[in-house]
Protein backbone atom coordinates (compact mmCIF):
# COMPACT_ATOMS: atom_id res chain seq x y z
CA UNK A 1 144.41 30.71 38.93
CA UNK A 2 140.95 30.03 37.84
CA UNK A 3 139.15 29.25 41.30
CA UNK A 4 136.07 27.41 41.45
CA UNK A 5 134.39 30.72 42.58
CA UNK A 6 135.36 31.85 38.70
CA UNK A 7 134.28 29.17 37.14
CA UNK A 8 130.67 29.33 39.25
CA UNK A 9 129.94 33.34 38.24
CA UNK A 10 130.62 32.57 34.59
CA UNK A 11 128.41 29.25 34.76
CA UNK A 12 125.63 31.56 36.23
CA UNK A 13 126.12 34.57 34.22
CA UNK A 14 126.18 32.26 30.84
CA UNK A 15 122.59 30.89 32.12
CA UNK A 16 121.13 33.69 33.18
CA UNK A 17 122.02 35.72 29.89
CA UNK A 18 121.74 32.68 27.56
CA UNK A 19 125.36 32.87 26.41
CA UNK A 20 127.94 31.18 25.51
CA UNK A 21 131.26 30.37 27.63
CA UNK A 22 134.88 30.93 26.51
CA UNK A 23 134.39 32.79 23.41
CA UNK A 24 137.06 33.85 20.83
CA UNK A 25 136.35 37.56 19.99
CA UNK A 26 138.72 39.20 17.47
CA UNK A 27 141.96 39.46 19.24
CA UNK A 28 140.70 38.24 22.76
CA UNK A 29 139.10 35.18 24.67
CA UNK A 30 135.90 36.31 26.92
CA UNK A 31 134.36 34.88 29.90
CA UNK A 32 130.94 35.05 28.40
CA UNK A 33 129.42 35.86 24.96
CA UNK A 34 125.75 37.02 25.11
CA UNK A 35 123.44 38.64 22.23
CA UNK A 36 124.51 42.14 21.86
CA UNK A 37 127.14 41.63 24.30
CA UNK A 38 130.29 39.82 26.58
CA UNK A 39 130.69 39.21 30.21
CA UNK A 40 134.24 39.48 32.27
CA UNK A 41 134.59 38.45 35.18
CA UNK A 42 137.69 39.85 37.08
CA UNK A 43 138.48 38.94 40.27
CA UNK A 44 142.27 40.05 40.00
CA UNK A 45 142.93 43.80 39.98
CA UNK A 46 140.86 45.43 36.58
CA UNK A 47 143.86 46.92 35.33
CA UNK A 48 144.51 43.70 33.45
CA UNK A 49 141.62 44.31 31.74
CA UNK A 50 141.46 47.66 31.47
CA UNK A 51 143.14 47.54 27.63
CA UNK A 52 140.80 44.49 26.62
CA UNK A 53 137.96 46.51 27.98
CA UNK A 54 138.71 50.08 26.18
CA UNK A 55 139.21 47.92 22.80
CA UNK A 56 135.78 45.88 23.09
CA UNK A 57 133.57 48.50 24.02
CA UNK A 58 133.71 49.64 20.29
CA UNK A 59 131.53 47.10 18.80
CA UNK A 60 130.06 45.26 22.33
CA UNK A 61 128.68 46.21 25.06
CA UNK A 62 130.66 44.74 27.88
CA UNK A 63 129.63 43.38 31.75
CA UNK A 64 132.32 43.45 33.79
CA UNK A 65 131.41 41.42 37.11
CA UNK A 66 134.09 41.93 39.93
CA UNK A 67 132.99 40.15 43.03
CA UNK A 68 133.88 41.50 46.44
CA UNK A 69 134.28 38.81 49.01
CA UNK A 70 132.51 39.98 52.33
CA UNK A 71 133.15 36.98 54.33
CA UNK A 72 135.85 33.92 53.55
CA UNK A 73 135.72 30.67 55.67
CA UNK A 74 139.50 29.49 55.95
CA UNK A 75 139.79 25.88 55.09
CA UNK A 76 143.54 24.66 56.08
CA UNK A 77 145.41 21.80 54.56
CA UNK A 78 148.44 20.11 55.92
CA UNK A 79 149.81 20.47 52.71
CA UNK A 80 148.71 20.22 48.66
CA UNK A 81 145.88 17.34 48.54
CA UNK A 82 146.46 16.44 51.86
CA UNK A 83 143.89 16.40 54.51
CA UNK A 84 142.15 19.25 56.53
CA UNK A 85 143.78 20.29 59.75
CA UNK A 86 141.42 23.44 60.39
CA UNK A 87 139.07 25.93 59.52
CA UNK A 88 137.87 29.24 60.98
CA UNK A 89 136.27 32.67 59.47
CA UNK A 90 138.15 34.87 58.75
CA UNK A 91 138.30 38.50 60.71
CA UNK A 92 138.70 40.65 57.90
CA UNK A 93 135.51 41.60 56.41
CA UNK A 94 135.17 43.15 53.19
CA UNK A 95 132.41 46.22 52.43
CA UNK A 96 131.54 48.15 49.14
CA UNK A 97 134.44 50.77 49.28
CA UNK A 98 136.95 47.63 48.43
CA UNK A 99 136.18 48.00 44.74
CA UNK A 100 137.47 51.72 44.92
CA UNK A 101 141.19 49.89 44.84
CA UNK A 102 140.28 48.81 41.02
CA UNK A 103 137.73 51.05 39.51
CA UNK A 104 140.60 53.79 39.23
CA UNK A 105 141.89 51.29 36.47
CA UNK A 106 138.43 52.11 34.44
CA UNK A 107 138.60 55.96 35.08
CA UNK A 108 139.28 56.56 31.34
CA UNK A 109 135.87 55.00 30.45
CA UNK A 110 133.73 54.89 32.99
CA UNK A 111 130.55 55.83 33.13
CA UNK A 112 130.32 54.58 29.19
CA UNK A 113 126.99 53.96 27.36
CA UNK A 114 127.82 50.58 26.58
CA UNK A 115 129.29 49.46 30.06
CA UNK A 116 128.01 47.80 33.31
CA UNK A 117 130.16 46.81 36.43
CA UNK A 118 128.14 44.89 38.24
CA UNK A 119 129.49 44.25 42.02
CA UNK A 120 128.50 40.59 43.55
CA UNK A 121 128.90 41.03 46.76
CA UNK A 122 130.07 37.11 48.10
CA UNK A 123 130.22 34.89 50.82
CA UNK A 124 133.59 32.43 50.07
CA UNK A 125 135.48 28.91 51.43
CA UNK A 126 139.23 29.99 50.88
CA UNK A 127 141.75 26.72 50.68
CA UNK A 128 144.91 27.11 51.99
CA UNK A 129 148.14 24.61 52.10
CA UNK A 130 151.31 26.46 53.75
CA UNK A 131 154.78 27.32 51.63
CA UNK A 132 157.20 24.57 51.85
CA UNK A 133 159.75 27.91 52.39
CA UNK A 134 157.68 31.31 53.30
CA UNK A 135 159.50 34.39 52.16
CA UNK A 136 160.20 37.68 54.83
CA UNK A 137 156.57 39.72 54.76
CA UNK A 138 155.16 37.22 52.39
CA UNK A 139 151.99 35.37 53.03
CA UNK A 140 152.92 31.99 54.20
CA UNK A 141 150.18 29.97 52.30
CA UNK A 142 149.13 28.87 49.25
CA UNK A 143 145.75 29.36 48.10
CA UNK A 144 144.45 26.46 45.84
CA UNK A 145 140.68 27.30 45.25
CA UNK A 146 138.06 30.10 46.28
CA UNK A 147 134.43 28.46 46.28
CA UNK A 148 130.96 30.37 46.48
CA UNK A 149 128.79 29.64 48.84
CA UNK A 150 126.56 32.20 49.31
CA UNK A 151 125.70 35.19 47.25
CA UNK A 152 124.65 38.47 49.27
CA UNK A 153 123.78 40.70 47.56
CA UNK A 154 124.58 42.52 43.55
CA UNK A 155 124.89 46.07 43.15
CA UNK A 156 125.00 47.57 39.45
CA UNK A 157 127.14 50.71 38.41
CA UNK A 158 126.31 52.12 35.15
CA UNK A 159 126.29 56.16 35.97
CA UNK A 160 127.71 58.44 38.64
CA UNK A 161 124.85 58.52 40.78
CA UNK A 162 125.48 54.54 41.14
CA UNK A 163 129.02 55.26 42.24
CA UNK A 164 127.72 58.08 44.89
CA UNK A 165 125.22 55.17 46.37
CA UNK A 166 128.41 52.86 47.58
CA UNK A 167 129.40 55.27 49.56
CA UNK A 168 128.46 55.25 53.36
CA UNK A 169 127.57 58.21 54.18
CA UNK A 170 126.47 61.44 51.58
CA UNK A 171 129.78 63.53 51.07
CA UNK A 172 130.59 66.39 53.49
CA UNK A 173 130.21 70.00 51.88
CA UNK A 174 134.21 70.48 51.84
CA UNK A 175 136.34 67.30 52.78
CA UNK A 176 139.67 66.09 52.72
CA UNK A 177 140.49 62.12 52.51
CA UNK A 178 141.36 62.66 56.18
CA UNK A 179 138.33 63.84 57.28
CA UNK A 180 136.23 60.18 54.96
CA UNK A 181 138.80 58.64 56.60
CA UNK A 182 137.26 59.14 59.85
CA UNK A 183 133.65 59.77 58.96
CA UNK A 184 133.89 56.24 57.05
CA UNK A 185 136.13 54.38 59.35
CA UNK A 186 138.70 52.89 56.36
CA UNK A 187 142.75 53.83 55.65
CA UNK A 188 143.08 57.15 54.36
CA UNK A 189 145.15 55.39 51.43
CA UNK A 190 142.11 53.99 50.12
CA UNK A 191 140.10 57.34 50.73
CA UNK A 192 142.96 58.87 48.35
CA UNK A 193 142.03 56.28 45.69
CA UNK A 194 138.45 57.01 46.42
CA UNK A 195 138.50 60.58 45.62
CA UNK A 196 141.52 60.42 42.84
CA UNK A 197 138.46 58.33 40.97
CA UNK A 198 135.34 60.89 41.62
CA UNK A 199 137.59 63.42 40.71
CA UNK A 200 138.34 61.44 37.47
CA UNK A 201 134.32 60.87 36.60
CA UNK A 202 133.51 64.27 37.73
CA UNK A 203 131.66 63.48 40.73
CA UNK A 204 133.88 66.00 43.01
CA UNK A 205 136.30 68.88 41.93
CA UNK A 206 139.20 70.38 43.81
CA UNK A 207 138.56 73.94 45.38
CA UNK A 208 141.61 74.67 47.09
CA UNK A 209 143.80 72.90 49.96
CA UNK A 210 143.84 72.93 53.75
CA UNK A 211 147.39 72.71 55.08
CA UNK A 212 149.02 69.67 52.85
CA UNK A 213 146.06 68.54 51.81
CA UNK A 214 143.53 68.59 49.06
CA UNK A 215 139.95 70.14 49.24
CA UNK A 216 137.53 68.71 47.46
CA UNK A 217 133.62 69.46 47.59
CA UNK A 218 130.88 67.59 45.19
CA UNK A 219 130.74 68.30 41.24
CA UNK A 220 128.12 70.83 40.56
């Protein structure tokens, strides 16, 4: 689905760089084409894009913008194009580790001379229309659009020390993804991703285990 919060990043990116939007490039379509370079901007899961990215990174050098929604106002329809019956904010917040679920997808060529993620960190309306038939553990909405409406802040990753400066806290001298778990407060699933990718890049190396678990310490 191209949301309107899409279509607003590539409208802004295209301006700010002085590019062009929806360019054919060889064998692929991207977001934005710039002098000496293209813009992507993913908001679905990288691995999509992690192919597209490998290939283009030969001749370009390549911006790949994922935003990370940190707030989302829910705006509730009684059904497709019908009228509003609600809206609220959402609970769930979002925070800089979230991106830790897709950058595993970019292990292979990450950090890369000719790459920059950068990390829009965003403020969103979500709007939502229910399922005429909601399936068992399935969401029971439709989302029709995702629109910005405020931009908080952008964080750039280019090198390992950029990846080291999302985290919360500096690492522990010798850690397993239970103990981030409770130094940073998240699921120790998405510690596991966190440390399967600095492993990858070389920001931490295995030393050992401590019962079932993996050791890690940081990458001299």
């Amino acid at each position: 689905m191209a949301t309107s919060l899409h279509q607003q990043l590539k409208a802004s990116y295209a301006e700010k760089l002085q590019g062009a939007e929806e360019i054919a490039l060889g064998d692929y379509r991207v977001d934005v084409a710039f002098p000496g370079g293209v813009v992507e901007i993913q908001h679905a899961s990288l691995a999509s894009i992690r192919k597209k990215t490998s290939e283009l990174l030969e001749d370009h050098h390549v911006v790949i913008v994922k935003p990370l929604i940190f707030r989302r106002k829910l705006i509730k329809y009684a059904k497709k194009d019908g009228a509003v019956v609600g809206s609220r904010f959402s609970p769930k917040r979002g925070c800089w580790l979230d991106v830790f679920e897709d950058l595993i997808y970019l292990r292979d060529v990450f950090p890369h001379d000719r790459l920059t993620i950068e990390l829009p960190a965003v403020e969103i309306e979500e709007h939502r229309y229910p399922k005429k038939k909601p399936r068992f553990r399935k969401a029971n909405y439709h989302i029709s659009d995702q629109v910005l409406t405020r931009l908080i802040e952008t964080r750039v990753l280019e090198s390992r020390a950029d990846i080291v400066k999302l985290l919360p806290t500096p690492l522990p001298e010798e850690f397993d993804t239970g103990d981030l778990s409770d130094l940073w407060g998240v699921s120790r699933w998405l510690c596991q991703r966190i440390t399967y990718f600095l492993r990858e890049i070389r920001v931490i190396e295995t030393i050992g285990k401590r019962g079932r678990s993996m050791l890690y310490r940081s990458a001299s």
